[in-house]
């Protein structure tokens, strides 16, 4: 896997800040406060374990989407699989424009408090509240499974029904329902899918969410192959330290 920073938040509503996230995520990843070994005893610092393509230079304009698509495509051309560090959730659309056509029958697992299925939001069809509507319209994936949802409008419910989205909201999760998944898989992890008790550094805090351990168990239990991923919506402006 290859890290690729996408410092873009010009499609955010309410607050800016996620564009600052990629270097701070890397700082914590390699902090001397911990070590580079994962729970599965994988040394992330070992040669070939985790590559890093740096951060893209992105303008705060629509032109960023083309640059993101091209940057992600280069990762795959070079033989890698992307782990994109957002940025707001709008970046997932151009990432999937690069990834989706490469993998037939792609399932996208989306962890989030919000379904991000709006057709338009505040007059912007490329808002961070809209990426999955764009992804589904273009047929970039075969299946969308959403976990952790707890803030859905009637419009987004209609959109989910229109596109055949499998929505596993927090009431279903609390009742013990878990998604049945098969590869190839792409994971899109919005940090506000976590309860704000665990991840307060997000722009749109929604109580009643997932624990860190629940998300780790979900990710660690994925059947694979996992062909790409993104981690988005970390807003250090809102974080506690």
Coordinates of N, CA and C in Angstrom, one line a residue:
X1 N 0.8 -1.2 0.0 CA 0.0 0.0 0.0 C 0.9 1.3 0.0
X2 N 0.3 2.3 -0.6 CA 1.0 3.6 -0.7 C 0.2 4.7 -0.2
X3 N 0.8 5.4 0.8 CA 0.1 6.6 1.3 C 0.2 7.7 0.3
X4 N -0.9 8.5 0.1 CA -0.9 9.6 -0.7 C -1.8 10.7 -0.1
X5 N -1.2 11.8 0.3 CA -1.9 12.9 0.9 C -2.7 13.8 0.0
X6 N -3.9 14.0 0.3 CA -4.8 14.8 -0.5 C -5.3 16.0 0.4
X7 N -4.5 17.1 0.5 CA -4.8 18.2 1.4 C -5.8 19.2 0.7
X8 N -7.0 18.8 0.7 CA -8.1 19.5 0.1 C -9.3 19.6 0.9
X9 N -9.9 20.8 1.2 CA -11.1 20.9 1.9 C -12.0 22.0 1.4
X10 N -11.8 22.4 0.2 CA -12.6 23.5 -0.4 C -14.0 23.1 -0.7
X11 N -14.3 21.8 -0.6 CA -15.7 21.4 -0.8 C -16.4 21.0 0.5
X12 N -15.8 21.5 1.6 CA -16.4 21.3 2.9 C -17.5 22.3 3.2
X13 N -18.5 21.8 3.9 CA -19.5 22.7 4.5 C -19.2 23.0 6.0
X14 N -19.6 24.1 6.5 CA -19.5 24.4 7.9 C -18.1 24.9 8.3
X15 N -17.1 24.0 8.2 CA -15.8 24.3 8.7 C -14.7 23.9 7.7
X16 N -13.6 24.6 7.6 CA -12.4 24.1 6.9 C -11.5 23.5 7.9
X17 N -10.4 22.9 7.4 CA -9.4 22.3 8.3 C -8.9 21.0 7.9
X18 N -9.7 20.1 7.2 CA -9.1 18.8 6.8 C -7.9 18.9 5.8
X19 N -7.8 20.0 5.1 CA -6.6 20.1 4.3 C -5.3 20.1 5.0
X20 N -5.3 20.4 6.3 CA -4.2 20.4 7.2 C -3.8 19.0 7.7
X21 N -4.6 18.0 7.4 CA -4.5 16.7 8.1 C -3.3 15.8 7.6
X22 N -3.0 15.7 6.3 CA -2.1 14.6 5.9 C -0.7 14.6 6.7
X23 N 0.0 15.8 6.8 CA 1.2 15.7 7.5 C 1.1 15.4 9.0
X24 N 0.0 15.8 9.6 CA -0.2 15.5 11.0 C -0.5 14.0 11.2
X25 N -1.2 13.4 10.3 CA -1.4 12.0 10.3 C -0.1 11.2 10.3
X26 N 0.8 11.7 9.3 CA 2.1 11.0 9.2 C 2.9 11.2 10.5
X27 N 2.8 12.4 11.1 CA 3.6 12.7 12.3 C 3.2 11.7 13.4
X28 N 1.9 11.4 13.5 CA 1.5 10.5 14.6 C 1.8 9.1 14.2
X29 N 1.8 8.7 12.9 CA 2.1 7.4 12.4 C 3.5 7.0 12.8
X30 N 4.4 8.0 12.7 CA 5.8 7.7 12.9 C 6.3 8.3 14.2
X31 N 5.4 8.7 15.1 CA 5.8 9.3 16.4 C 6.7 8.3 17.2
X32 N 7.7 8.8 17.9 CA 8.5 8.0 18.8 C 7.7 7.7 20.1
X33 N 6.5 8.2 20.2 CA 5.7 7.8 21.4 C 5.2 6.4 21.3
X34 N 5.3 5.8 20.1 CA 4.9 4.4 19.9 C 5.9 3.7 19.1
X35 N 5.6 2.5 18.5 CA 6.5 1.8 17.6 C 5.8 1.5 16.4
X36 N 6.5 1.1 15.3 CA 5.8 0.9 14.0 C 5.2 -0.5 13.8
X37 N 5.1 -1.3 14.9 CA 4.5 -2.6 14.7 C 3.0 -2.5 14.9
X38 N 2.3 -3.2 14.0 CA 0.8 -3.3 14.0 C 0.4 -4.4 15.0
X39 N -0.9 -4.4 15.3 CA -1.5 -5.5 16.1 C -1.2 -6.9 15.5
X40 N -1.1 -7.0 14.2 CA -0.8 -8.2 13.5 C 0.7 -8.5 13.4
X41 N 1.5 -7.7 14.2 CA 2.9 -7.9 14.2 C 3.5 -7.7 12.8
X42 N 3.0 -6.7 12.1 CA 3.6 -6.2 10.9 C 4.4 -5.0 11.1
X43 N 5.7 -5.0 10.8 CA 6.5 -3.8 11.0 C 6.3 -2.8 9.8
X44 N 5.6 -1.8 10.0 CA 5.3 -0.8 9.0 C 6.5 -0.1 8.5
X45 N 7.6 -0.1 9.2 CA 8.8 0.6 8.8 C 9.7 -0.3 8.0
X46 N 9.3 -1.6 7.8 CA 10.2 -2.5 7.1 C 10.1 -2.1 5.6
X47 N 11.2 -2.4 4.8 CA 11.2 -2.1 3.4 C 10.0 -2.8 2.7
X48 N 9.3 -2.0 1.9 CA 8.2 -2.6 1.2 C 6.9 -2.7 1.9
X49 N 6.9 -2.4 3.2 CA 5.6 -2.6 4.0 C 4.6 -1.5 3.7
X50 N 5.1 -0.3 3.6 CA 4.2 0.9 3.4 C 5.0 2.0 2.7
X51 N 4.6 2.2 1.5 CA 5.3 3.3 0.7 C 4.6 4.6 0.9
X52 N 5.2 5.7 0.5 CA 4.6 7.0 0.7 C 4.9 7.9 -0.5
X53 N 3.9 8.3 -1.2 CA 4.0 9.1 -2.4 C 3.9 10.6 -2.1
X54 N 3.9 11.0 -0.8 CA 3.9 12.4 -0.4 C 2.5 13.0 -0.6
X55 N 2.4 14.3 -0.6 CA 1.2 15.0 -0.7 C 1.1 15.6 -2.1
X56 N -0.1 15.6 -2.7 CA -0.3 16.3 -3.9 C -0.5 17.8 -3.6
X57 N 0.0 18.6 -4.6 CA -0.2 20.0 -4.5 C -1.5 20.4 -5.1
X58 N -2.5 20.7 -4.3 CA -3.9 20.9 -4.8 C -4.4 22.3 -4.6
X59 N -4.9 22.9 -5.6 CA -5.6 24.2 -5.5 C -6.9 24.1 -4.8
X60 N -7.4 25.1 -4.2 CA -8.7 25.1 -3.5 C -9.8 25.4 -4.6
X61 N -9.8 24.6 -5.6 CA -10.8 24.8 -6.7 C -11.2 23.5 -7.3
X62 N -12.1 23.5 -8.3 CA -12.5 22.3 -9.0 C -11.4 21.6 -9.7
X63 N -10.3 22.3 -10.0 CA -9.2 21.7 -10.7 C -8.5 20.6 -9.9
X64 N -8.8 20.6 -8.6 CA -8.1 19.6 -7.7 C -8.6 18.2 -8.0
X65 N -9.8 18.1 -8.5 CA -10.3 16.7 -8.8 C -9.5 16.0 -9.9
X66 N -9.2 16.7 -10.9 CA -8.4 16.1 -12.0 C -7.0 15.7 -11.5
X67 N -6.4 16.6 -10.7 CA -5.1 16.3 -10.1 C -5.1 15.1 -9.2
X68 N -6.2 15.0 -8.4 CA -6.3 13.8 -7.5 C -6.5 12.5 -8.3
X69 N -7.3 12.5 -9.4 CA -7.5 11.4 -10.2 C -6.2 10.9 -10.8
X70 N -5.4 11.9 -11.3 CA -4.1 11.6 -12.0 C -3.1 11.1 -11.0
X71 N -3.1 11.7 -9.8 CA -2.1 11.3 -8.8 C -2.4 9.9 -8.3
X72 N -3.7 9.5 -8.1 CA -4.0 8.2 -7.7 C -3.7 7.2 -8.8
X73 N -4.0 7.5 -10.0 CA -3.7 6.6 -11.1 C -2.2 6.3 -11.2
X74 N -1.4 7.3 -10.9 CA 0.1 7.0 -10.9 C 0.5 6.0 -9.9
X75 N -0.2 6.0 -8.7 CA 0.1 5.0 -7.7 C -0.1 3.6 -8.3
X76 N -1.2 3.4 -9.0 CA -1.5 2.1 -9.5 C -0.7 1.7 -10.7
X77 N -0.3 2.7 -11.5 CA 0.6 2.5 -12.6 C 1.9 2.0 -12.1
X78 N 2.3 2.5 -11.0 CA 3.6 2.1 -10.4 C 3.5 0.8 -9.6
X79 N 2.4 0.2 -9.6 CA 2.2 -1.1 -8.9 C 1.8 -1.0 -7.5
X80 N 1.3 0.1 -7.0 CA 0.9 0.3 -5.6 C -0.6 0.2 -5.5
X81 N -1.1 0.3 -4.3 CA -2.5 0.4 -3.9 C -2.6 1.6 -3.0
X82 N -3.5 2.5 -3.2 CA -3.5 3.7 -2.5 C -4.2 3.6 -1.2
X83 N -3.6 4.3 -0.2 CA -4.3 4.7 1.1 C -4.2 6.2 1.1
X84 N -5.3 6.8 0.7 CA -5.4 8.3 0.5 C -5.7 8.9 1.9
X85 N -5.0 10.0 2.2 CA -5.1 10.7 3.4 C -5.8 12.0 3.1
X86 N -7.1 12.2 3.4 CA -7.8 13.4 3.2 C -7.4 14.5 4.2
X87 N -7.9 15.7 4.0 CA -8.9 16.0 3.0 C -10.3 15.7 3.5
X88 N -11.2 16.5 2.8 CA -12.6 16.2 3.1 C -13.1 15.1 2.2
X89 N -14.4 14.6 2.5 CA -14.8 13.4 1.8 C -15.1 13.6 0.3
X90 N -15.1 14.8 -0.2 CA -15.3 15.0 -1.6 C -14.1 14.3 -2.4
X91 N -13.0 14.1 -1.8 CA -11.8 13.5 -2.5 C -12.1 12.1 -2.9
X92 N -13.0 11.4 -2.3 CA -13.3 10.0 -2.6 C -13.8 9.8 -4.0
X93 N -14.5 10.8 -4.5 CA -15.0 10.7 -5.9 C -13.9 10.7 -6.9
X94 N -13.0 11.6 -7.0 CA -11.9 11.5 -8.0 C -11.0 10.3 -7.7
X95 N -10.8 9.9 -6.4 CA -10.0 8.7 -6.1 C -10.7 7.5 -6.8
X96 N -12.0 7.4 -6.7 CA -12.7 6.2 -7.3 C -12.7 6.3 -8.9
X97 N -12.6 7.6 -9.4 CA -12.5 7.7 -10.8 C -11.3 7.0 -11.3
X98 N -10.2 7.0 -10.5 CA -9.0 6.3 -10.9 C -9.0 4.9 -10.5
X99 N -9.6 4.5 -9.4 CA -9.6 3.1 -8.9 C -10.7 2.3 -9.5
X100 N -11.9 2.8 -9.5 CA -13.0 2.0 -9.9 C -12.9 1.2 -11.2
X101 N -12.5 1.9 -12.3 CA -12.4 1.1 -13.6 C -11.4 0.0 -13.6
X102 N -10.5 0.0 -12.7 CA -9.4 -1.0 -12.6 C -9.9 -2.3 -12.0
X103 N -11.0 -2.3 -11.3 CA -11.4 -3.5 -10.6 C -12.9 -3.8 -10.8
X104 N -13.1 -4.9 -11.6 CA -14.5 -5.2 -11.9 C -15.2 -5.8 -10.7
X105 N -16.5 -5.4 -10.5 CA -17.2 -5.9 -9.4 C -16.8 -5.3 -8.1
X106 N -16.3 -4.1 -8.0 CA -15.8 -3.4 -6.8 C -16.9 -3.1 -5.8
X107 N -16.7 -3.6 -4.6 CA -17.5 -3.2 -3.5 C -16.8 -2.1 -2.7
X108 N -17.6 -1.0 -2.3 CA -17.1 0.1 -1.5 C -17.7 0.0 -0.2
X109 N -16.9 -0.2 0.9 CA -17.3 -0.2 2.3 C -17.1 1.3 2.8
X110 N -18.2 1.9 3.2 CA -18.1 3.3 3.6 C -18.5 3.4 5.1
X111 N -17.6 3.8 5.9 CA -17.8 4.0 7.3 C -18.0 5.5 7.6
X112 N -19.2 5.9 8.1 CA -19.5 7.3 8.2 C -20.7 7.5 9.1
X113 N -20.8 8.7 9.7 CA -22.1 9.1 10.4 C -23.1 9.5 9.3
X114 N -22.7 10.0 8.2 CA -23.5 10.6 7.1 C -23.4 9.8 5.8
X115 N -24.5 9.6 5.1 CA -24.4 8.8 3.9 C -23.8 9.5 2.7
X116 N -23.7 10.9 2.7 CA -23.0 11.6 1.7 C -23.5 11.3 0.3
X117 N -24.9 11.2 0.2 CA -25.5 10.8 -1.0 C -26.3 12.0 -1.7
X118 N -26.1 13.2 -1.2 CA -26.9 14.3 -1.7 C -26.6 14.5 -3.2
X119 N -27.7 14.9 -3.9 CA -27.5 15.2 -5.3 C -26.8 16.6 -5.4
X120 N -27.2 17.6 -4.6 CA -26.6 18.8 -4.5 C -26.5 19.2 -3.0
X121 N -25.5 19.9 -2.6 CA -25.6 20.4 -1.2 C -25.0 21.9 -1.2
X122 N -25.8 22.8 -0.7 CA -25.5 24.2 -0.7 C -25.1 24.6 -2.2
X123 N -25.8 24.1 -3.2 CA -25.6 24.5 -4.5 C -24.4 23.8 -5.2
X124 N -23.8 22.9 -4.5 CA -22.5 22.3 -5.1 C -22.7 20.8 -5.2
X125 N -22.7 20.3 -6.4 CA -22.9 18.8 -6.6 C -21.6 18.0 -6.4
X126 N -20.5 18.7 -6.1 CA -19.2 18.1 -5.7 C -18.8 18.3 -4.3
X127 N -19.8 18.7 -3.5 CA -19.6 18.9 -2.0 C -19.2 17.6 -1.3
X128 N -18.6 17.8 -0.2 CA -18.3 16.6 0.6 C -19.5 15.8 1.1
X129 N -20.7 16.4 0.9 CA -21.9 15.7 1.2 C -22.5 15.0 0.0
X130 N -21.8 14.9 -1.1 CA -22.3 14.4 -2.4 C -21.5 13.3 -3.1
X131 N -20.3 12.9 -2.6 CA -19.4 12.1 -3.4 C -20.0 10.7 -3.9
X132 N -20.8 10.1 -3.0 CA -21.3 8.8 -3.4 C -22.4 8.8 -4.4
X133 N -23.1 9.9 -4.5 CA -24.0 10.1 -5.6 C -23.3 10.2 -6.9
X134 N -22.2 10.9 -6.9 CA -21.4 11.0 -8.2 C -20.8 9.6 -8.5
X135 N -20.3 8.9 -7.5 CA -19.6 7.6 -7.8 C -20.6 6.6 -8.3
X136 N -21.8 6.6 -7.8 CA -22.9 5.7 -8.2 C -23.4 6.0 -9.6
X137 N -23.6 7.3 -9.9 CA -24.1 7.8 -11.2 C -23.1 7.3 -12.3
X138 N -21.8 7.3 -12.0 CA -20.9 7.0 -13.1 C -20.6 5.5 -13.1
X139 N -21.2 4.7 -12.2 CA -21.0 3.3 -12.3 C -19.6 2.9 -11.9
X140 N -18.9 3.6 -11.0 CA -17.5 3.4 -10.7 C -17.4 2.2 -9.7
X141 N -18.5 1.8 -9.1 CA -18.5 0.6 -8.2 C -19.7 -0.2 -8.5
X142 N -19.6 -1.5 -8.0 CA -20.8 -2.4 -8.2 C -21.7 -2.4 -7.0
X143 N -21.2 -2.1 -5.9 CA -21.9 -2.2 -4.6 C -21.4 -1.2 -3.6
X144 N -22.4 -0.5 -2.9 CA -22.0 0.4 -1.8 C -22.7 -0.1 -0.5
X145 N -21.8 -0.3 0.5 CA -22.3 -0.7 1.8 C -21.9 0.3 2.8
X146 N -22.8 0.9 3.5 CA -22.5 2.0 4.5 C -22.8 1.5 5.9
X147 N -21.8 1.8 6.8 CA -21.8 1.4 8.2 C -21.7 2.6 9.1
X148 N -22.5 2.7 10.1 CA -22.3 3.7 11.1 C -23.2 4.9 10.9
X149 N -24.1 4.9 9.9 CA -24.9 6.0 9.6 C -25.9 6.3 10.7
X150 N -26.0 7.6 11.1 CA -26.9 8.0 12.1 C -27.4 9.4 11.9
X151 N -27.3 10.0 10.7 CA -27.8 11.3 10.3 C -28.1 11.3 8.9
X152 N -29.4 10.9 8.6 CA -29.8 10.8 7.2 C -31.1 11.6 7.0
X153 N -31.1 12.4 5.9 CA -32.3 13.2 5.5 C -33.2 12.4 4.6
X154 N -34.5 12.8 4.5 CA -35.4 12.1 3.6 C -34.8 12.1 2.2
X155 N -34.2 13.1 1.7 CA -33.6 13.1 0.4 C -32.5 12.1 0.2
X156 N -31.7 11.9 1.2 CA -30.6 11.0 1.2 C -31.2 9.5 1.3
X157 N -32.2 9.4 2.0 CA -32.9 8.1 2.1 C -33.4 7.7 0.7
X158 N -34.0 8.7 0.0 CA -34.5 8.4 -1.4 C -33.4 8.1 -2.3
X159 N -32.3 8.8 -2.1 CA -31.1 8.5 -3.0 C -30.6 7.1 -2.7
X160 N -30.6 6.7 -1.5 CA -30.1 5.3 -1.1 C -31.0 4.3 -1.8
X161 N -32.3 4.5 -1.8 CA -33.2 3.6 -2.4 C -33.0 3.6 -3.9
X162 N -32.8 4.8 -4.5 CA -32.6 4.9 -5.9 C -31.4 4.1 -6.4
X163 N -30.3 4.2 -5.7 CA -29.1 3.6 -6.1 C -28.9 2.2 -5.6
X164 N -29.8 1.7 -4.7 CA -29.7 0.4 -4.1 C -28.6 0.3 -3.1
X165 N -28.3 1.4 -2.4 CA -27.3 1.4 -1.4 C -27.7 0.5 -0.2
X166 N -26.8 -0.2 0.4 CA -27.0 -1.1 1.6 C -26.6 -0.3 2.8
X167 N -27.6 0.3 3.5 CA -27.3 1.2 4.6 C -27.5 0.4 5.9
X168 N -26.4 0.2 6.7 CA -26.4 -0.4 8.0 C -26.2 0.7 9.0
X169 N -27.3 1.2 9.5 CA -27.2 2.4 10.4 C -26.8 1.9 11.8
X170 N -26.7 2.8 12.7 CA -26.2 2.5 14.1 C -27.2 1.7 14.9
X171 N -28.5 1.8 14.6 CA -29.5 1.0 15.3 C -29.3 -0.5 14.9
X172 N -29.1 -0.7 13.6 CA -28.9 -2.1 13.1 C -27.6 -2.6 13.7
X173 N -26.5 -1.8 13.7 CA -25.2 -2.2 14.2 C -25.4 -2.6 15.7
X174 N -26.1 -1.8 16.5 CA -26.2 -2.1 17.9 C -27.0 -3.3 18.1
X175 N -27.9 -3.7 17.1 CA -28.7 -4.9 17.2 C -27.9 -6.1 16.7
X176 N -26.7 -5.9 16.3 CA -25.8 -7.1 16.0 C -25.7 -7.4 14.5
X177 N -26.3 -6.5 13.6 CA -26.2 -6.8 12.2 C -24.8 -6.4 11.7
X178 N -24.2 -7.2 10.9 CA -22.9 -6.9 10.3 C -23.0 -7.2 8.8
X179 N -22.2 -6.4 8.0 CA -22.3 -6.6 6.6 C -21.6 -7.8 6.1
X180 N -22.2 -8.5 5.1 CA -21.6 -9.6 4.4 C -20.9 -9.0 3.1
X181 N -19.5 -9.2 3.1 CA -18.7 -8.5 2.1 C -17.9 -9.5 1.3
X182 N -17.6 -9.2 0.1 CA -16.6 -10.0 -0.7 C -15.8 -9.0 -1.6
X183 N -14.6 -9.5 -1.9 CA -13.8 -8.6 -2.7 C -14.0 -8.6 -4.2
X184 N -13.4 -7.7 -4.9 CA -12.4 -6.7 -4.4 C -13.2 -5.6 -3.6
X185 N -12.4 -5.0 -2.6 CA -13.0 -4.1 -1.7 C -12.2 -2.8 -1.7
X186 N -12.9 -1.7 -1.6 CA -12.3 -0.4 -1.3 C -13.0 0.1 0.0
X187 N -12.1 0.7 0.9 CA -12.6 1.2 2.2 C -12.5 2.7 2.2
X188 N -13.6 3.3 2.5 CA -13.6 4.8 2.7 C -14.0 5.1 4.2
X189 N -13.1 5.6 5.0 CA -13.3 5.8 6.4 C -13.4 7.2 6.7
X190 N -14.6 7.7 7.0 CA -14.7 9.1 7.5 C -14.6 9.0 9.0
X191 N -13.7 9.8 9.6 CA -13.5 9.7 11.0 C -14.7 10.0 11.9
X192 N -15.7 10.8 11.3 CA -16.9 11.0 12.1 C -17.8 9.8 12.2
X193 N -17.5 8.7 11.5 CA -18.1 7.4 11.8 C -17.9 7.0 13.2
X194 N -16.7 7.3 13.7 CA -16.4 7.0 15.1 C -17.3 8.0 16.0
X195 N -17.6 7.5 17.2 CA -18.3 8.4 18.2 C -17.3 9.5 18.5
X196 N -17.8 10.7 18.7 CA -16.9 11.9 19.0 C -16.2 11.7 20.4
X197 N -16.6 10.7 21.2 CA -15.8 10.4 22.4 C -14.5 9.9 22.1
X198 N -14.4 9.2 20.9 CA -13.1 8.6 20.4 C -12.4 9.4 19.4
X199 N -13.1 10.2 18.6 CA -12.5 11.0 17.6 C -13.2 12.4 17.5
X200 N -12.8 13.3 18.5 CA -13.5 14.6 18.5 C -13.0 15.5 17.4
X201 N -11.9 15.2 16.7 CA -11.3 16.1 15.7 C -11.9 16.0 14.4
X202 N -13.2 16.3 14.3 CA -13.9 16.3 13.1 C -14.9 17.5 13.0
X203 N -15.3 17.9 11.9 CA -16.1 19.1 11.7 C -17.5 18.9 12.1
X204 N -18.0 17.6 11.9 CA -19.4 17.4 12.1 C -19.6 16.2 13.1
X205 N -19.6 16.5 14.4 CA -19.7 15.5 15.5 C -21.1 15.0 15.6
X206 N -21.2 13.7 15.6 CA -22.5 13.0 15.7 C -22.4 12.0 16.8
X207 N -23.1 12.2 17.9 CA -23.0 11.2 19.0 C -23.7 9.9 18.6
X208 N -23.3 8.8 19.4 CA -24.0 7.5 19.1 C -23.3 6.7 18.1
X209 N -22.0 6.9 17.9 CA -21.2 6.2 16.8 C -20.4 5.0 17.2
X210 N -19.6 4.6 16.4 CA -18.7 3.4 16.5 C -17.6 3.7 17.5
X211 N -17.1 2.6 18.2 CA -15.9 2.7 18.9 C -14.7 2.4 18.0
X212 N -13.5 2.8 18.5 CA -12.3 2.5 17.8 C -12.2 1.0 17.6
X213 N -12.4 0.2 18.6 CA -12.3 -1.2 18.5 C -13.3 -1.8 17.5
X214 N -14.5 -1.3 17.5 CA -15.4 -1.8 16.5 C -15.0 -1.6 15.0
X215 N -14.4 -0.4 14.8 CA -13.9 -0.1 13.4 C -12.7 -1.0 13.1
X216 N -11.8 -1.1 14.1 CA -10.6 -2.0 13.9 C -11.1 -3.4 13.6
X217 N -12.0 -3.9 14.3 CA -12.5 -5.3 14.1 C -13.2 -5.4 12.7
X218 N -13.9 -4.4 12.3 CA -14.5 -4.4 11.0 C -13.5 -4.5 9.9
X219 N -12.5 -3.6 10.0 CA -11.4 -3.6 9.0 C -10.6 -4.8 9.0
X220 N -10.2 -5.3 10.2 CA -9.4 -6.5 10.3 C -10.1 -7.7 9.8
X221 N -11.4 -7.7 9.8 CA -12.2 -8.9 9.4 C -12.6 -8.8 7.9
X222 N -12.1 -7.8 7.2 CA -12.5 -7.8 5.8 C -11.9 -8.9 5.0
X223 N -12.7 -9.5 4.1 CA -12.2 -10.7 3.4 C -11.1 -10.4 2.3
X224 N -11.2 -9.2 1.8 CA -10.2 -8.8 0.8 C -10.5 -9.4 -0.6
X225 N -9.7 -9.2 -1.6 CA -8.6 -8.3 -1.5 C -9.0 -6.8 -1.4
X226 N -8.3 -6.1 -0.5 CA -8.5 -4.7 -0.4 C -7.7 -3.9 -1.4
X227 N -8.3 -3.3 -2.3 CA -7.5 -2.7 -3.4 C -7.3 -1.2 -3.3
X228 N -7.8 -0.6 -2.2 CA -7.6 0.8 -2.0 C -8.3 1.3 -0.8
X229 N -8.0 2.5 -0.3 CA -8.7 3.0 0.9 C -8.4 4.5 1.0
X230 N -9.3 5.1 1.8 CA -9.1 6.5 2.2 C -9.5 6.7 3.6
X231 N -8.8 7.7 4.3 CA -9.2 8.1 5.6 C -9.4 9.6 5.5
X232 N -10.6 10.1 5.8 CA -10.9 11.5 5.5 C -11.6 12.1 6.7
X233 N -11.7 13.5 6.5 CA -12.4 14.3 7.4 C -11.8 14.5 8.8
X234 N -10.5 14.2 9.0 CA -9.8 14.6 10.2 C -9.6 16.1 10.1
X235 N -10.1 16.8 11.1 CA -10.0 18.2 11.2 C -9.2 18.6 12.4
X236 N -7.9 18.9 12.3 CA -7.1 19.2 13.5 C -7.5 20.5 14.2
X237 N -8.2 21.4 13.5 CA -8.7 22.6 14.1 C -9.7 22.3 15.2
X238 N -10.4 21.1 15.1 CA -11.4 20.7 16.1 C -10.8 19.8 17.1
X239 N -9.6 19.3 16.9 CA -9.0 18.3 17.8 C -8.6 18.8 19.2
X240 N -8.5 18.0 20.1 CA -8.2 18.4 21.5 C -6.7 18.4 21.8
X241 N -5.8 18.0 20.9 CA -4.4 18.0 21.2 C -3.6 17.0 20.4

